[in-house]
Tab-separated table of C-alpha atoms and ligand atoms in Angstrom:
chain	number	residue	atom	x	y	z
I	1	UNK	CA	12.354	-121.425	258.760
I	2	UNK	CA	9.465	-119.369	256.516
I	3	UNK	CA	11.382	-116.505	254.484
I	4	UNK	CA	9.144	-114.037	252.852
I	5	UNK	CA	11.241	-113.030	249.417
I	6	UNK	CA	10.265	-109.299	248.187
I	7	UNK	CA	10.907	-108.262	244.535
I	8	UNK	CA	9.265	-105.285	242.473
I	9	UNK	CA	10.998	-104.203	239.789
I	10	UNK	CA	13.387	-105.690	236.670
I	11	UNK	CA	16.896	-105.974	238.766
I	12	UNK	CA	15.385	-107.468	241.273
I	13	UNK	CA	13.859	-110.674	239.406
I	14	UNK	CA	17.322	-111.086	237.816
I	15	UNK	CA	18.646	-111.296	241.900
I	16	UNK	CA	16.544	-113.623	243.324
I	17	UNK	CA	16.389	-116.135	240.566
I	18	UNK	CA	19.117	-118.008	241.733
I	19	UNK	CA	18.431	-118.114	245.174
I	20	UNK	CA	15.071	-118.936	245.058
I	21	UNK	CA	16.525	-122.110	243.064
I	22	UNK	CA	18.973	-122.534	246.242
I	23	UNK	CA	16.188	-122.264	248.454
I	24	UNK	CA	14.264	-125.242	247.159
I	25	UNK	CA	17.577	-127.600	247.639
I	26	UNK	CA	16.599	-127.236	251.554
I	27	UNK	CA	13.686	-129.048	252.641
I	28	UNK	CA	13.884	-127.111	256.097
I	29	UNK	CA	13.634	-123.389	254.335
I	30	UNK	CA	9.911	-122.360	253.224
I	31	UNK	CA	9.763	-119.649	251.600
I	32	UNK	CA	6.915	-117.052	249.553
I	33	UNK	CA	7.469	-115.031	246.859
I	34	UNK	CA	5.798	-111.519	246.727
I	35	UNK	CA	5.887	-109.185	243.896
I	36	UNK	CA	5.113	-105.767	244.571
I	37	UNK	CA	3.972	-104.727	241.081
I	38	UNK	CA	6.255	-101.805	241.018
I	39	UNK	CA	7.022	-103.019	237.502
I	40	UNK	CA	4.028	-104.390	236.124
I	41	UNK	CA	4.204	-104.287	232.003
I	42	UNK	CA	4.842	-107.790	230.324
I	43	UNK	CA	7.922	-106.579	229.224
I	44	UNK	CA	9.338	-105.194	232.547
I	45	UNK	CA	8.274	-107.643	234.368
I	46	UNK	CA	6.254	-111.276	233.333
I	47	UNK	CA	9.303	-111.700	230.282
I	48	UNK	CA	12.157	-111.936	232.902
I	49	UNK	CA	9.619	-114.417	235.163
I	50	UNK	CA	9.318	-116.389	232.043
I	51	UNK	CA	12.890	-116.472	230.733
I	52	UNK	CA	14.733	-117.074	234.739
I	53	UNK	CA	12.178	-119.580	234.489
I	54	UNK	CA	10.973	-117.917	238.127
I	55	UNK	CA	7.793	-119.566	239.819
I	56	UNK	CA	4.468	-117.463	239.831
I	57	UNK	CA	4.420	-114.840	242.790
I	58	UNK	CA	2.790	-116.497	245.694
I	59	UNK	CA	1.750	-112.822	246.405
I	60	UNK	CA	1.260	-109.835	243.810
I	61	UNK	CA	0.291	-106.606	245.159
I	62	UNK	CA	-0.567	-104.276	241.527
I	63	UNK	CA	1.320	-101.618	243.476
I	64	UNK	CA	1.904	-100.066	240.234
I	65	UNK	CA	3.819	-96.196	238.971
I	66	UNK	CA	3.520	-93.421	241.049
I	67	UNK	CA	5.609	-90.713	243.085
I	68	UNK	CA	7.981	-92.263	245.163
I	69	UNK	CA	6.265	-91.848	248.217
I	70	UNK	CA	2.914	-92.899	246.974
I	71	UNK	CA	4.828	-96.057	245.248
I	72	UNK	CA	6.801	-96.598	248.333
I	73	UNK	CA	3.900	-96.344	250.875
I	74	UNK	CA	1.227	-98.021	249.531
I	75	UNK	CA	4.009	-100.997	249.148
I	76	UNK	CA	4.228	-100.581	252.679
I	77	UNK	CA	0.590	-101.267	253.639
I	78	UNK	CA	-0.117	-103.409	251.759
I	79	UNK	CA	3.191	-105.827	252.585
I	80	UNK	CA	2.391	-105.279	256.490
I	81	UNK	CA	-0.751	-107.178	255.528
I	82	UNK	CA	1.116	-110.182	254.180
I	83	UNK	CA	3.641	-110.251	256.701
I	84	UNK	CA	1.308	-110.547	259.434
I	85	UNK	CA	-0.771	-113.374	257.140
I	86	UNK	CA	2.519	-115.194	256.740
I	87	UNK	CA	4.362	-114.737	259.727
I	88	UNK	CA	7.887	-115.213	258.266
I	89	UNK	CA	10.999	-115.579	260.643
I	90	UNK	CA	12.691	-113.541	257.918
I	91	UNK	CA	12.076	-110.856	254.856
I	92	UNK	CA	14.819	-111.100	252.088
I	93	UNK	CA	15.468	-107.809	250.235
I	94	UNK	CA	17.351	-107.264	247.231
I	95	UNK	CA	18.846	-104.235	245.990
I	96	UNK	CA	18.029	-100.436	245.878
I	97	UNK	CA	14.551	-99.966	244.224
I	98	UNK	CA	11.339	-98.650	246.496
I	99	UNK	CA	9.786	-102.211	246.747
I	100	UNK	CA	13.493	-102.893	248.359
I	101	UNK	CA	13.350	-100.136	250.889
I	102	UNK	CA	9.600	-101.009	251.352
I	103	UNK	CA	9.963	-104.404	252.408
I	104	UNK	CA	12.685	-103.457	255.150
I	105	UNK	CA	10.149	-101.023	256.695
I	106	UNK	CA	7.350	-103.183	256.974
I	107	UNK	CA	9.333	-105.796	258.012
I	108	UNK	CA	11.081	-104.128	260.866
I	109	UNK	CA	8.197	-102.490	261.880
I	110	UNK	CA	6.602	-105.863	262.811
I	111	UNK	CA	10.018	-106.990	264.513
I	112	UNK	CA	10.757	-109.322	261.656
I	113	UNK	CA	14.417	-109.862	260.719
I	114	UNK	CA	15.240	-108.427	257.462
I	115	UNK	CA	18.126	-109.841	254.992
I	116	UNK	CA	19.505	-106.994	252.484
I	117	UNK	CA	21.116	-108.852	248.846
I	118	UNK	CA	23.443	-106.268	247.649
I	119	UNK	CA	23.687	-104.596	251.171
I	120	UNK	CA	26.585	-101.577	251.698
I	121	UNK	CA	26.653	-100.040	247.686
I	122	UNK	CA	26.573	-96.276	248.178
I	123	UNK	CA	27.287	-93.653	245.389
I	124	UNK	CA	27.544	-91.045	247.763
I	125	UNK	CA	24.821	-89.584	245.546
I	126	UNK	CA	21.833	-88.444	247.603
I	127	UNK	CA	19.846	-87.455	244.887
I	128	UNK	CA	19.640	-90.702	243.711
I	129	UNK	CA	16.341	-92.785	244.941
I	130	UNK	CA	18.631	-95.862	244.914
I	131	UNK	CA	20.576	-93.926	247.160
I	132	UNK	CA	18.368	-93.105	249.836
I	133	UNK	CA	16.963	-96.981	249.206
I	134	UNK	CA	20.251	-98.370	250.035
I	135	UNK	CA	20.918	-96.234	253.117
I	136	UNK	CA	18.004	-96.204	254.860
I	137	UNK	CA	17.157	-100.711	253.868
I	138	UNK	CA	20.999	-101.486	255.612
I	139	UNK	CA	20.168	-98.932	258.164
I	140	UNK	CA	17.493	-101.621	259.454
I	141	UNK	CA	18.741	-104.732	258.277
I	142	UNK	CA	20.204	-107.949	260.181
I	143	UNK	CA	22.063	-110.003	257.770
I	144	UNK	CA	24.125	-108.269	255.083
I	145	UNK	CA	25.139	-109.744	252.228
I	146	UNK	CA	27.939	-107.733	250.287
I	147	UNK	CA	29.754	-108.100	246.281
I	148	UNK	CA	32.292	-106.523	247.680
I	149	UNK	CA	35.188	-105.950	250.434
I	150	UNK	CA	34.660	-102.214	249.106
I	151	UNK	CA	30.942	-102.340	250.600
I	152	UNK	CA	31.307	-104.654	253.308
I	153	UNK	CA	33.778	-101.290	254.304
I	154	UNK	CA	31.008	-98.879	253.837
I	155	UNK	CA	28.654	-100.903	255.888
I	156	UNK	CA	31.667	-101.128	258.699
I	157	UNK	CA	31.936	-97.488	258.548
I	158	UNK	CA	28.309	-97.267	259.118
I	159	UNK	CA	28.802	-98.868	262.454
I	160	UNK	CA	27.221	-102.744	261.588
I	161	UNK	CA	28.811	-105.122	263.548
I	162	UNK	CA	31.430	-107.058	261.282
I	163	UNK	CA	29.948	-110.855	262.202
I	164	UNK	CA	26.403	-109.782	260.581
I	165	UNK	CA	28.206	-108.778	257.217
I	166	UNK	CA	28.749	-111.996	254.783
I	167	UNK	CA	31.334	-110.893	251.738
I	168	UNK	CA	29.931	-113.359	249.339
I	169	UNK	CA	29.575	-112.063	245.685
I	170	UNK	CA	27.505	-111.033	243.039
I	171	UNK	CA	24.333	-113.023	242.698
I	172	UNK	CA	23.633	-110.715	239.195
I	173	UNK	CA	26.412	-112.780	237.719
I	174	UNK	CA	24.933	-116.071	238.926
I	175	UNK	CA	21.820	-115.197	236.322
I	176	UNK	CA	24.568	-114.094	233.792
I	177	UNK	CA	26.467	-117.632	233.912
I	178	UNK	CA	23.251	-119.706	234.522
I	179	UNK	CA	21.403	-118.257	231.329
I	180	UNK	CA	24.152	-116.963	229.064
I	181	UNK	CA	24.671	-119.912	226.635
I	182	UNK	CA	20.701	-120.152	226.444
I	183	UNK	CA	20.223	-116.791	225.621
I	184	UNK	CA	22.696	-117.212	222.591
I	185	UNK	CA	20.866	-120.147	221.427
I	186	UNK	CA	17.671	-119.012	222.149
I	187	UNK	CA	17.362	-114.891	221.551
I	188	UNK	CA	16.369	-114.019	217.832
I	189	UNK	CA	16.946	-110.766	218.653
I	190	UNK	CA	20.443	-109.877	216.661
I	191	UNK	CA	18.409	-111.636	213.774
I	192	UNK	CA	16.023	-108.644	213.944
I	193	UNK	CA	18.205	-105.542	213.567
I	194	UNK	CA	20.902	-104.494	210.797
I	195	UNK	CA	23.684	-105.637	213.229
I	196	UNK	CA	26.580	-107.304	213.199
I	197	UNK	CA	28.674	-108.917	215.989
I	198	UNK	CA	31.286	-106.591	217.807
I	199	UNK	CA	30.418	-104.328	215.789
I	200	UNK	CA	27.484	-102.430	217.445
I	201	UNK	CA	27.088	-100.169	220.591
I	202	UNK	CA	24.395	-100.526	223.027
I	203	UNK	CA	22.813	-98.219	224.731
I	204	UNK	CA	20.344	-97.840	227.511
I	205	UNK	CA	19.734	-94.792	229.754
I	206	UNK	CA	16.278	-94.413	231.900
I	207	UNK	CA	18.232	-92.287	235.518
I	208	UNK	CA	15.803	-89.890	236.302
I	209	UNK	CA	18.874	-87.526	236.261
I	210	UNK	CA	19.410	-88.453	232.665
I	211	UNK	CA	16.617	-87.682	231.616
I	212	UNK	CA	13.913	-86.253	233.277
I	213	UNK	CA	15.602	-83.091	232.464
I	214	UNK	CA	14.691	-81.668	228.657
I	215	UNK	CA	18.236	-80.075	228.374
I	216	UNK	CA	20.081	-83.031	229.682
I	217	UNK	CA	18.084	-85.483	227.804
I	218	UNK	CA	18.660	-83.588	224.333
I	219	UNK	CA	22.348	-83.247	225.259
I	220	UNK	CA	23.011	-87.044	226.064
I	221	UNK	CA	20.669	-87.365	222.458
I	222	UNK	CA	23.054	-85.426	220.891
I	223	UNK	CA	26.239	-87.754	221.748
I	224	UNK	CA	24.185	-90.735	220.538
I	225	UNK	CA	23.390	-88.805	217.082
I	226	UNK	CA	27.145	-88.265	216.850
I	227	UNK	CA	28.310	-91.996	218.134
I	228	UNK	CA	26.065	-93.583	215.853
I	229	UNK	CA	27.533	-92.284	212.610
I	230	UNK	CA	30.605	-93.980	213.297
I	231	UNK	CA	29.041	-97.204	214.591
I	232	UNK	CA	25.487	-98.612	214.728
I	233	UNK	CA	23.432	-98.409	217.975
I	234	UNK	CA	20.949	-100.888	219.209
I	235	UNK	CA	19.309	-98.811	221.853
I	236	UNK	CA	16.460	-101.086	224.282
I	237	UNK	CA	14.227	-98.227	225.881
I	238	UNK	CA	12.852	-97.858	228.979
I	239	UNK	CA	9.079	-96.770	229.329
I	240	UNK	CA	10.384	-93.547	231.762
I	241	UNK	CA	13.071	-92.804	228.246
I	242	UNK	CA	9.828	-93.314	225.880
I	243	UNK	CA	7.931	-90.980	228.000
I	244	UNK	CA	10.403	-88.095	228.597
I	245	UNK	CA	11.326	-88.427	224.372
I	246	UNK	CA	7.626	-87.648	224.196
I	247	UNK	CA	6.760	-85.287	226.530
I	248	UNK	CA	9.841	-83.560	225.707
I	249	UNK	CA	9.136	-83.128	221.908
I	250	UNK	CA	12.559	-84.830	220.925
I	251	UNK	CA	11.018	-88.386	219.381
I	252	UNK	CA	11.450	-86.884	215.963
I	253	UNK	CA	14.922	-85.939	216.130
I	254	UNK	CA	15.835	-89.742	217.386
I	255	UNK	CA	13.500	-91.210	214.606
I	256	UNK	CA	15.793	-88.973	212.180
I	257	UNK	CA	19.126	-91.209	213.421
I	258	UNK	CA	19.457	-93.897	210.555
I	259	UNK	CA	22.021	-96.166	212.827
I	260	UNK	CA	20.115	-96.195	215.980
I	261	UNK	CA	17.921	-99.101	216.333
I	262	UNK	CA	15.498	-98.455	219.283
I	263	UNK	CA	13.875	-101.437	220.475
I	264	UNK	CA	11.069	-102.120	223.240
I	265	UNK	CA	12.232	-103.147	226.668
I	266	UNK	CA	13.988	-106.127	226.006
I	267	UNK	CA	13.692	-109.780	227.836
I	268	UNK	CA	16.372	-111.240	230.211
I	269	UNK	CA	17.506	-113.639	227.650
I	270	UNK	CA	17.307	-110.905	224.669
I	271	UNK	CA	18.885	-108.311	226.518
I	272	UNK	CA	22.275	-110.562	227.766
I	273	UNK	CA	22.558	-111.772	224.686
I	274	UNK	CA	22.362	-108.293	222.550
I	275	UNK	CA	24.782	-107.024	225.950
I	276	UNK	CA	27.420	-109.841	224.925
I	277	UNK	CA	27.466	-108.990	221.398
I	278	UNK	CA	28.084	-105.508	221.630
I	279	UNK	CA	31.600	-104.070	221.294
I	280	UNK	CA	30.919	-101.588	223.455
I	281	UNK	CA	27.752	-100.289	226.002
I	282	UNK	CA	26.861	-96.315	226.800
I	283	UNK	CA	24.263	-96.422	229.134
I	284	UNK	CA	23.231	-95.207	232.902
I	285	UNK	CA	22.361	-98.787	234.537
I	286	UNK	CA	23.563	-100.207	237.684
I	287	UNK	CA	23.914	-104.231	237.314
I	288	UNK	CA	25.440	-103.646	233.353
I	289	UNK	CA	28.149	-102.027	234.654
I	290	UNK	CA	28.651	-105.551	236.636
I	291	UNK	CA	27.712	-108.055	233.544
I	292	UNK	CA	29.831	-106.075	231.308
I	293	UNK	CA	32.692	-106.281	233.740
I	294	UNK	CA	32.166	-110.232	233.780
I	295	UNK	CA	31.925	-110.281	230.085
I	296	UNK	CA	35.221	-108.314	229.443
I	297	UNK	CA	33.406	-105.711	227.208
I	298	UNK	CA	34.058	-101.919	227.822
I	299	UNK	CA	31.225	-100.017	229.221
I	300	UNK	CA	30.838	-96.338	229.874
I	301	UNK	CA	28.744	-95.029	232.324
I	302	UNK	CA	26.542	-91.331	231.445
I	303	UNK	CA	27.242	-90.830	234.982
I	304	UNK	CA	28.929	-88.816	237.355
I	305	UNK	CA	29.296	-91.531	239.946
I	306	UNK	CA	28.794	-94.888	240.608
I	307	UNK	CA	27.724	-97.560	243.540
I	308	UNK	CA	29.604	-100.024	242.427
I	309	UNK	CA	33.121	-98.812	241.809
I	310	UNK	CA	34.647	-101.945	242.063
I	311	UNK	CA	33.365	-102.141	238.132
I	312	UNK	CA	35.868	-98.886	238.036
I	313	UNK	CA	38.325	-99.928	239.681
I	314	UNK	CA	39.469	-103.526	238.628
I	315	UNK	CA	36.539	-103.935	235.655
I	316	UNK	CA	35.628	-102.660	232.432
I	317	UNK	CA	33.749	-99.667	233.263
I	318	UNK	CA	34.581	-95.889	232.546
I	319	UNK	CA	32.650	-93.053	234.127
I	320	UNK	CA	32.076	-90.740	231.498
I	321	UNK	CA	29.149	-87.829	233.233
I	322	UNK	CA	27.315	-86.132	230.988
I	323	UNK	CA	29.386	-84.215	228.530
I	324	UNK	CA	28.749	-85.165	224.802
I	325	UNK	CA	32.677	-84.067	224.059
I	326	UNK	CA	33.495	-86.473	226.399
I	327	UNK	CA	31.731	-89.418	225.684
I	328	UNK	CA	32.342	-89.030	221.791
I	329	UNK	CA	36.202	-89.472	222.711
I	330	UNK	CA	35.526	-91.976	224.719
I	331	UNK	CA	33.350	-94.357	222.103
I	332	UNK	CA	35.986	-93.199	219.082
I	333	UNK	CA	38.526	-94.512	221.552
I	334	UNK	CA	36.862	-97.438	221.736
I	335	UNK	CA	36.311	-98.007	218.276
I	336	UNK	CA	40.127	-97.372	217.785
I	337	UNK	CA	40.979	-100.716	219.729
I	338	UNK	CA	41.461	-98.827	222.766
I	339	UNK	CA	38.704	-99.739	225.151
I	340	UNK	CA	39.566	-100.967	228.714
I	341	UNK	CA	39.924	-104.076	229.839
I	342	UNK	CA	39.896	-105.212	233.498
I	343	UNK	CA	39.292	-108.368	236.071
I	344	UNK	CA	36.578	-110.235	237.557
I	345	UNK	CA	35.956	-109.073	240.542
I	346	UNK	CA	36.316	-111.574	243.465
I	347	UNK	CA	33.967	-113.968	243.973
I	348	UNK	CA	31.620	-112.867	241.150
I	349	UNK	CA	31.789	-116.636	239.795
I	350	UNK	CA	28.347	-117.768	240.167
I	351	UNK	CA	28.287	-119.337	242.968
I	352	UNK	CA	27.063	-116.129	244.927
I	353	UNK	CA	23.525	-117.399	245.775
I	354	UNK	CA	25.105	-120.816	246.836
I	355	UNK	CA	26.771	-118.714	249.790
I	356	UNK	CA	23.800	-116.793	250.840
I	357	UNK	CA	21.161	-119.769	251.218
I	358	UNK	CA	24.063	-121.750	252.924
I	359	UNK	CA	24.315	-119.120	255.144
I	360	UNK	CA	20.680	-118.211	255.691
I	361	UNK	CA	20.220	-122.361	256.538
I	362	UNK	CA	22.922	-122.015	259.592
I	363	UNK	CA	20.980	-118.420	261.064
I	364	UNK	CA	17.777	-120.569	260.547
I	365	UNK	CA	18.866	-123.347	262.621
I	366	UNK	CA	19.770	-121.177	265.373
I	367	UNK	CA	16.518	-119.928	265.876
I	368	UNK	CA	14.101	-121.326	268.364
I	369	UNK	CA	11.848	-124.169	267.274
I	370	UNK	CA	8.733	-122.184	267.793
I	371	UNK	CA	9.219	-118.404	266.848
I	372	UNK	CA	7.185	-115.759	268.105
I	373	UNK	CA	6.466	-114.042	264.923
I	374	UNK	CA	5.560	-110.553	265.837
I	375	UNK	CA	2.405	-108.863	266.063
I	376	UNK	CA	1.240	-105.015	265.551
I	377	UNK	CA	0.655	-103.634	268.735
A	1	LIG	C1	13.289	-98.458	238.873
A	1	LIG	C2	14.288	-98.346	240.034
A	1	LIG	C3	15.699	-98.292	239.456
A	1	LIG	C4	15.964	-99.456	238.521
A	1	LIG	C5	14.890	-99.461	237.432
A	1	LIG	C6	15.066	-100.620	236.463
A	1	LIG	C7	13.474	-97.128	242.020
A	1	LIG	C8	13.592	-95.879	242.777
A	1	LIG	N1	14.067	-97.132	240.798
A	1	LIG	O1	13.374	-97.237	238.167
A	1	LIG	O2	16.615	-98.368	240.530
A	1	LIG	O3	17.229	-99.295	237.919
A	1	LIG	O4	13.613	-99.564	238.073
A	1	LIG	O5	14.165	-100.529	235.422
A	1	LIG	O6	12.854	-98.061	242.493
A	1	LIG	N2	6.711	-97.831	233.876
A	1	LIG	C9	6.015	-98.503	232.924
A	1	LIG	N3	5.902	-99.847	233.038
A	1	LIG	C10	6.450	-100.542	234.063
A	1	LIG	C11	7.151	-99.833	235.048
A	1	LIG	C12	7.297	-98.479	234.939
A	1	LIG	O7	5.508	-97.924	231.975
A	1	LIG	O8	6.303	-101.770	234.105
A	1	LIG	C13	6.845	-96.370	233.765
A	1	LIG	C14	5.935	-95.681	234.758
A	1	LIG	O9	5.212	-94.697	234.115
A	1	LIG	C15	6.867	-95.062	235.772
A	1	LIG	C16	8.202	-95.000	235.036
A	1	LIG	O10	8.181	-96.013	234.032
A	1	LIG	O11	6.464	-93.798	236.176
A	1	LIG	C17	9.324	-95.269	235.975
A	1	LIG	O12	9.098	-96.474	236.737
A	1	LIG	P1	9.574	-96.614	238.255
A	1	LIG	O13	9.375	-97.983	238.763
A	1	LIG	O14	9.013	-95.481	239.035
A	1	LIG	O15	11.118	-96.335	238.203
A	1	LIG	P2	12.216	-96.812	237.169
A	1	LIG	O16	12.680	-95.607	236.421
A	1	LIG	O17	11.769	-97.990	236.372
């Protein structure tokens, strides 16, 4: 069986880490890498290669920034090209991001089967990308592989038929376990900043809905300023957050914050590490609300909704929207000993990626012993 794995952008290396490494225990899977380029600085992209100790992209396509259709499309020719080089029996997608939704369309344009990690999330948020991404990749996918019975339900709903959908956990926290005790030995990072242990916040936010607005972006500023005179801040930022400061004329104001330490885009290895030292995180991602669920510290989410409410639900996570009254109450909470705790989720034990390649081997052996990989018509 030839599998043609997709990846683009920063989640996405942290997802198919571990299965790649499953992939290589079976001498009957091949299997090509492709990296779309959709993140392409060393620090978005070539750190988390390096510290997941991932293999050089057989394939990278220097897709690069651009409007999401421009990103989205040009992935999209220039993937049909190495689809139809490779010929794989089947394209393995993971999560939400445009290189996501554009391998699904190339691939099921040329008839190929297509395998969505992290299929059936949905916010319910169409003005989300990730949104959109999500819907539209499960809407033409074959195998489905879910974190959750709450999105192997969505996908149900949807109308996929039940034996395609495999409820087998969250291969996010198969990274987290694999690399968590190396990051603590390894990352100098809390060496770098006036921090201590438990005793920091961090904070990320880079949701176009965060802050590509100037009057939401000051606001959600504002709540930092006022969070971080109670308790430091160690605050990683994003290049879209280091833009938008910029553009926006705000920089100054978060230079002027004496307990906010802003860092560059941080490594895997850096970034778990900082994440399990925190006491707390504030921040608009999608997989920290799952690692800090795992790691038992309280996270609020600067948003209104989330895909992965299972982090809600039985985890650590608190949606806290936008309003700076709201999330100040929520950190002092915090602070005062009363932050949430929760569950792991089921099956998020790090054995997630074991389940998909296993599964993947048995559809592979079903399929004829010479495929007819498709061709463009
Ligand atoms: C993308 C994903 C989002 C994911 C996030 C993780 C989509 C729709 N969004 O959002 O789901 O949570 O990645 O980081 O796919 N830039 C750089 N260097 C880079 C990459 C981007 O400077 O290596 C800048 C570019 O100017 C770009 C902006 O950051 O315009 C945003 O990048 P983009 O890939 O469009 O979306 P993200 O906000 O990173």
């Amino acid at each position: 069986m030839k599998i043609l794995n997709v990846v683009g952008a920063r989640p996405n290396f942290v997802k198919i880490a571990p299965i790649l490494r499953q992939m290589n225990l079976y001498s009957t899977m091949q299997w090509q890498l492709v990296h779309t380029g959709q993140h392409y600085d060393d620090r978005m992209s070539q750190v988390f290669f390096d510290d997941l100790q991932l293999p050089a992209p057989d394939v990278f396509l220097g897709i690069g920034s651009g409007s999401h259709a421009e990103q989205t499309g040009r992935t999209m020719i220039a993937l049909e090209e190495v689809m139809q080089d490779y010929q794989p029996d089947l394209v393995l997608v993971v999560g939400d991001v445009n290189s996501t939704l554009a391998g699904a369309l190339a691939a099921s344009k040329l008839h190929i089967p297509i395998a969505h990690v992290e299929a059936g999330l949905r916010s319910w948020d169409r003005t989300m990308p990730e949104e959109i991404n999500r819907i539209c990749t499960d809407a033409i996918s074959d195998l489905f592989f879910t974190t959750s019975a709450i999105a192997t339900d969505n996908l149900l709903r949807e109308g996929i038929a039940p034996e395609a959908i495999h409820f087998v956990g969250n291969v996010m926290i198969d990274s987290l376990k694999a690399n968590l005790e190396r990051a603590r030995h390894q990352s100098t990072l809390l060496e770098t900043y006036p921090v201590q242990p438990q005793q920091y916040g961090l904070v990320t936010l880079h949701r176009p809905g965060n802050v590509d607005d100037p009057v939401m972006l000051e606001r959600l500023l504002e709540a930092i300023a006022t969070v971080s005179e109670r308790v430091p801040l160690l605050f990683p930022m994003h290049p879209r957050t280091q833009q938008r400061l910029e553009t926006f004329g705000l920089q100054a104001r978060l230079d002027s914050l004496d307990q906010v330490w802003v860092t560059p885009p941080l490594g895997y290895l850096d970034f778990i590490c900082a994440l399990s030292s925190a006491q707390f995180t504030l921040m608009d991602s999608s997989g920290v609300q799952e690692e800090t669920t795992v790691l038992g510290i309280p996270c609020l989410t600067m948003r209104d909704n989330t895909d992965r409410p299972e982090t809600v639900i039985e985890g650590t996570n608190t949606l806290v929207g936008q309003d700076p009254d709201r999330i100040i109450q929520e950190v002092f909470q915090i602070l005062e000993g009363q932050g949430k705790t929760g569950r792991v989720p089921d099956l998020w034990d790090g054995n997630t990626a074991e389940r998909i390649v296993d599964i993947l081997a048995v559809w592979g052996a079903a399929l004829p012993a010479t495929t007819p990989c498709s061709t463009v018509v």
